[in-house]
């Protein structure tokens, strides 16, 4: 595995995206930073991390023949890889909160930001950013955040966590090229947070309502059973799950 180690950077995703514009970056190349000064999260949010305690890294992955409509396969593979790696490290009750928040019980312990490079109707490469709360013990103004140390009880070596997660993610990503996308989707569905349980959701407007997560569509939309027992599909921007 080729790993570029940085002491500080704005965002490992930005760094890797710029690097890939300037020169040929090897498939599977990883950039890890001890400190991220402007970490980015999903939907233009920021990602907070603590120097030397959090793991912040990005991986570059090329795809030979991946159609845009298959892009959710990347989300399935990466989320599943992170989930399996953390489970292997004895973190309890690790689940994927749709689409790609990694939870232990009902606290978020890791986040994923995938940014893809498109050419015509294909995805040619993605920068896959992963932030893991490893040895933090306090989170200011983040009541739903936790770390793997808090959930497991032991401190972890950042480098070991990096290797464990990166290997698991790369393995799952390779399954996309082996045409195992349907299997990936099925396995992703088995680790979905609150699957088959009644949970509370909110659309862009309107009151909170009860629903049951039943799975995801091929293109990654959430399949939610409503109170009339009808299955509805939602895209990320359309709905949020209230904890
Ligand atoms: C989220 O849950 O909102 C996604 C968080 C992704 C954070 C990681 S940390 C490494 C990489 N660099 C970034 O700027 N963001 C991702």
Short mmCIF file of C-alpha atoms and ligand atoms in Angstrom, two decimals:
data_model
loop_
_atom_site.label_atom_id
_atom_site.label_comp_id
_atom_site.label_asym_id
_atom_site.label_seq_id
_atom_site.Cartn_x
_atom_site.Cartn_y
_atom_site.Cartn_z
CA UNK A 1 0.00 0.00 0.00
CA UNK A 2 1.40 3.41 -0.95
CA UNK A 3 0.79 5.81 1.96
CA UNK A 4 1.63 9.53 1.94
CA UNK A 5 1.88 10.81 5.52
CA UNK A 6 1.32 14.51 6.24
CA UNK A 7 1.62 16.30 9.55
CA UNK A 8 -1.03 18.91 8.70
CA UNK A 9 -3.25 19.75 5.73
CA UNK A 10 -6.55 21.49 5.05
CA UNK A 11 -8.29 18.29 3.93
CA UNK A 12 -6.85 14.96 2.76
CA UNK A 13 -9.64 14.75 0.15
CA UNK A 14 -8.61 18.15 -1.30
CA UNK A 15 -4.94 17.16 -1.26
CA UNK A 16 -5.55 13.88 -3.08
CA UNK A 17 -7.91 15.46 -5.62
CA UNK A 18 -5.30 18.12 -6.47
CA UNK A 19 -2.52 15.54 -6.64
CA UNK A 20 -4.53 13.42 -9.05
CA UNK A 21 -5.03 16.47 -11.32
CA UNK A 22 -1.29 17.17 -11.41
CA UNK A 23 0.13 13.71 -11.83
CA UNK A 24 -0.71 10.07 -12.14
CA UNK A 25 -1.72 8.75 -8.74
CA UNK A 26 -1.45 5.01 -8.17
CA UNK A 27 -4.65 3.06 -7.68
CA UNK A 28 -5.18 2.51 -3.94
CA UNK A 29 -2.84 5.36 -2.94
CA UNK A 30 -3.60 6.73 0.55
CA UNK A 31 -3.02 10.15 2.11
CA UNK A 32 -3.21 10.38 5.89
CA UNK A 33 -2.87 13.53 7.99
CA UNK A 34 -2.11 13.86 11.69
CA UNK A 35 -4.04 17.09 11.70
CA UNK A 36 -6.77 18.29 9.34
CA UNK A 37 -7.42 22.02 9.52
CA UNK A 38 -10.48 22.25 7.27
CA UNK A 39 -11.91 18.75 7.25
CA UNK A 40 -14.99 18.44 5.06
CA UNK A 41 -18.05 16.32 5.71
CA UNK A 42 -21.13 15.38 3.73
CA UNK A 43 -23.56 18.06 2.51
CA UNK A 44 -21.00 20.87 2.92
CA UNK A 45 -20.61 20.25 6.65
CA UNK A 46 -17.26 20.48 8.39
CA UNK A 47 -15.52 17.45 9.90
CA UNK A 48 -13.87 18.04 13.25
CA UNK A 49 -10.87 16.02 14.31
CA UNK A 50 -8.36 16.13 17.15
CA UNK A 51 -4.66 16.11 16.36
CA UNK A 52 -3.05 12.75 17.08
CA UNK A 53 -6.34 11.26 18.32
CA UNK A 54 -8.46 11.13 15.17
CA UNK A 55 -7.75 9.20 12.01
CA UNK A 56 -8.27 11.24 8.84
CA UNK A 57 -7.32 9.75 5.50
CA UNK A 58 -8.31 9.50 1.86
CA UNK A 59 -7.87 6.74 -0.68
CA UNK A 60 -7.65 7.07 -4.47
CA UNK A 61 -9.51 4.35 -6.39
CA UNK A 62 -9.71 3.96 -10.14
CA UNK A 63 -12.56 2.17 -11.89
CA UNK A 64 -12.34 0.58 -15.32
CA UNK A 65 -15.94 0.41 -16.29
CA UNK A 66 -18.32 1.79 -13.70
CA UNK A 67 -21.47 3.51 -14.96
CA UNK A 68 -22.75 6.62 -13.16
CA UNK A 69 -25.97 4.82 -12.24
CA UNK A 70 -23.84 2.23 -10.40
CA UNK A 71 -22.10 4.80 -8.21
CA UNK A 72 -23.91 3.72 -5.06
CA UNK A 73 -21.84 0.51 -5.29
CA UNK A 74 -18.91 2.61 -4.02
CA UNK A 75 -20.96 3.69 -0.98
CA UNK A 76 -21.97 0.07 -0.32
CA UNK A 77 -18.38 -1.20 -0.57
CA UNK A 78 -16.73 1.54 1.49
CA UNK A 79 -19.37 1.51 4.27
CA UNK A 80 -19.24 -2.28 4.46
CA UNK A 81 -15.43 -2.26 4.57
CA UNK A 82 -15.34 0.24 7.44
CA UNK A 83 -18.09 -1.62 9.30
CA UNK A 84 -16.31 -4.99 8.98
CA UNK A 85 -12.93 -3.56 10.00
CA UNK A 86 -14.33 -1.93 13.14
CA UNK A 87 -16.25 -5.07 14.02
CA UNK A 88 -13.00 -7.05 13.68
CA UNK A 89 -11.41 -4.59 16.12
CA UNK A 90 -14.10 -5.50 18.69
CA UNK A 91 -16.05 -2.28 18.49
CA UNK A 92 -19.56 -3.20 19.63
CA UNK A 93 -22.77 -2.89 17.60
CA UNK A 94 -21.24 -1.29 14.50
CA UNK A 95 -23.89 -0.36 11.95
CA UNK A 96 -24.15 1.87 8.88
CA UNK A 97 -26.64 4.70 9.25
CA UNK A 98 -27.88 5.34 5.71
CA UNK A 99 -26.14 6.22 3.54
CA UNK A 100 -22.70 6.06 5.12
CA UNK A 101 -22.42 7.17 8.75
CA UNK A 102 -20.70 4.56 10.86
CA UNK A 103 -22.34 4.06 14.23
CA UNK A 104 -21.59 2.12 17.39
CA UNK A 105 -24.95 1.68 19.14
CA UNK A 106 -26.55 5.09 18.48
CA UNK A 107 -23.37 7.19 18.38
CA UNK A 108 -21.45 8.17 15.24
CA UNK A 109 -17.84 6.98 15.31
CA UNK A 110 -16.79 7.48 11.68
CA UNK A 111 -17.83 9.35 8.54
CA UNK A 112 -17.23 8.88 4.82
CA UNK A 113 -16.99 11.46 2.02
CA UNK A 114 -16.78 10.06 -1.52
CA UNK A 115 -15.95 12.44 -4.37
CA UNK A 116 -15.94 10.99 -7.87
CA UNK A 117 -14.37 12.00 -11.15
CA UNK A 118 -16.83 11.51 -14.01
CA UNK A 119 -16.13 11.20 -17.73
CA UNK A 120 -19.19 11.00 -19.97
CA UNK A 121 -21.40 8.34 -18.37
CA UNK A 122 -18.62 6.63 -16.38
CA UNK A 123 -16.92 7.03 -13.02
CA UNK A 124 -13.22 6.85 -13.71
CA UNK A 125 -11.92 7.40 -10.19
CA UNK A 126 -13.00 8.37 -6.69
CA UNK A 127 -11.36 10.03 -3.74
CA UNK A 128 -12.70 8.25 -0.69
CA UNK A 129 -12.27 10.23 2.53
CA UNK A 130 -12.68 8.47 5.85
CA UNK A 131 -12.65 10.10 9.27
CA UNK A 132 -12.62 7.87 12.35
CA UNK A 133 -12.93 9.01 15.95
CA UNK A 134 -10.26 6.83 17.53
CA UNK A 135 -8.91 7.99 20.91
CA UNK A 136 -11.00 11.09 21.61
CA UNK A 137 -12.76 11.12 24.96
CA UNK A 138 -14.59 14.45 24.68
CA UNK A 139 -16.68 15.97 21.90
CA UNK A 140 -17.71 19.60 22.18
CA UNK A 141 -21.24 20.33 20.91
CA UNK A 142 -21.53 16.88 19.30
CA UNK A 143 -23.92 14.94 21.54
CA UNK A 144 -24.26 12.07 19.06
CA UNK A 145 -20.53 11.50 18.53
CA UNK A 146 -18.32 8.88 20.14
CA UNK A 147 -14.95 7.24 19.56
CA UNK A 148 -13.83 3.65 19.24
CA UNK A 149 -11.88 4.08 22.50
CA UNK A 150 -15.04 5.14 24.34
CA UNK A 151 -17.06 2.28 22.87
CA UNK A 152 -14.44 -0.49 23.28
CA UNK A 153 -12.67 0.72 26.42
CA UNK A 154 -9.12 0.55 25.04
CA UNK A 155 -6.91 3.06 23.26
CA UNK A 156 -5.95 2.20 19.67
CA UNK A 157 -2.86 2.74 17.56
CA UNK A 158 -3.81 5.11 14.72
CA UNK A 159 -1.55 3.34 12.23
CA UNK A 160 -3.05 -0.07 13.00
CA UNK A 161 -6.56 1.29 12.62
CA UNK A 162 -5.56 2.86 9.30
CA UNK A 163 -4.18 -0.42 7.94
CA UNK A 164 -7.13 -2.47 9.15
CA UNK A 165 -9.73 -0.11 7.61
CA UNK A 166 -7.80 0.61 4.39
CA UNK A 167 -7.31 -3.10 3.65
CA UNK A 168 -10.95 -3.92 4.33
CA UNK A 169 -12.18 -1.02 2.18
CA UNK A 170 -9.87 -1.89 -0.71
CA UNK A 171 -11.00 -5.52 -0.57
CA UNK A 172 -14.67 -4.53 -0.76
CA UNK A 173 -13.99 -2.03 -3.57
CA UNK A 174 -12.31 -4.75 -5.64
CA UNK A 175 -15.58 -6.68 -5.50
CA UNK A 176 -17.14 -3.95 -7.69
CA UNK A 177 -14.81 -4.94 -10.54
CA UNK A 178 -15.60 -8.61 -9.92
CA UNK A 179 -19.25 -7.72 -10.67
CA UNK A 180 -20.38 -8.47 -7.12
CA UNK A 181 -22.47 -5.31 -6.81
CA UNK A 182 -25.69 -7.17 -5.98
CA UNK A 183 -23.92 -9.12 -3.24
CA UNK A 184 -22.41 -5.90 -1.89
CA UNK A 185 -25.86 -4.31 -1.75
CA UNK A 186 -27.30 -7.31 0.12
CA UNK A 187 -24.46 -7.32 2.64
CA UNK A 188 -24.71 -3.54 3.09
CA UNK A 189 -28.44 -3.95 3.84
CA UNK A 190 -27.71 -6.48 6.59
CA UNK A 191 -25.63 -3.91 8.51
CA UNK A 192 -28.04 -0.97 8.17
CA UNK A 193 -28.69 0.93 11.39
CA UNK A 194 -32.28 0.50 12.69
CA UNK A 195 -33.24 -1.85 9.82
CA UNK A 196 -36.69 -3.34 10.43
CA UNK A 197 -37.24 -1.15 13.50
CA UNK A 198 -39.66 1.74 13.78
CA UNK A 199 -37.72 5.02 13.64
CA UNK A 200 -38.59 8.70 13.34
CA UNK A 201 -37.91 10.58 10.11
CA UNK A 202 -38.42 14.07 8.78
CA UNK A 203 -38.84 15.25 5.20
CA UNK A 204 -37.66 18.73 4.11
CA UNK A 205 -40.97 20.16 5.29
CA UNK A 206 -43.63 18.68 7.51
CA UNK A 207 -43.84 16.95 10.83
CA UNK A 208 -41.74 14.00 12.00
CA UNK A 209 -43.24 10.64 11.07
CA UNK A 210 -42.65 6.98 11.85
CA UNK A 211 -41.17 4.63 9.30
CA UNK A 212 -39.31 1.34 9.04
CA UNK A 213 -36.11 0.99 7.01
CA UNK A 214 -36.47 -2.07 4.78
CA UNK A 215 -33.36 -1.64 2.62
CA UNK A 216 -32.01 0.42 -0.25
CA UNK A 217 -32.70 0.53 -3.99
CA UNK A 218 -30.00 -0.45 -6.53
CA UNK A 219 -29.18 3.22 -6.93
CA UNK A 220 -28.83 3.67 -3.17
CA UNK A 221 -32.10 5.37 -2.26
CA UNK A 222 -33.57 4.53 1.14
CA UNK A 223 -36.54 2.18 1.07
CA UNK A 224 -38.85 3.19 3.87
CA UNK A 225 -42.10 1.52 4.86
CA UNK A 226 -44.60 4.18 5.91
CA UNK A 227 -47.45 3.92 8.40
CA UNK A 228 -49.77 2.71 5.58
CA UNK A 229 -47.34 -0.16 4.98
CA UNK A 230 -46.35 1.33 1.59
CA UNK A 231 -42.72 1.33 0.49
CA UNK A 232 -41.39 4.81 -0.34
CA UNK A 233 -38.00 5.72 -1.88
CA UNK A 234 -35.96 8.66 -0.65
CA UNK A 235 -32.79 10.36 -1.85
CA UNK A 236 -30.31 11.76 0.63
CA UNK A 237 -31.46 15.37 0.32
CA UNK A 238 -35.11 14.47 0.80
CA UNK A 239 -35.11 12.95 4.28
CA UNK A 240 -33.28 12.70 7.55
CA UNK A 241 -33.49 10.23 10.38
CA UNK A 242 -34.01 11.82 13.79
CA UNK A 243 -32.10 10.05 16.53
C1 LIG B 1 -19.30 12.95 7.15
O1 LIG B 1 -19.73 12.08 7.91
O2 LIG B 1 -19.86 14.06 7.08
C2 LIG B 1 -18.10 12.64 6.30
C3 LIG B 1 -16.83 12.95 7.00
C4 LIG B 1 -15.62 12.63 6.18
C5 LIG B 1 -14.35 13.09 6.86
C6 LIG B 1 -13.10 12.64 6.16
S1 LIG B 1 -11.66 12.93 7.11
C7 LIG B 1 -10.66 12.56 5.75
C8 LIG B 1 -11.33 13.17 4.53
N1 LIG B 1 -10.94 14.55 4.35
C9 LIG B 1 -11.95 15.39 4.51
O3 LIG B 1 -11.89 16.64 4.41
N2 LIG B 1 -13.07 14.71 4.80
C10 LIG B 1 -12.84 13.29 4.80
#
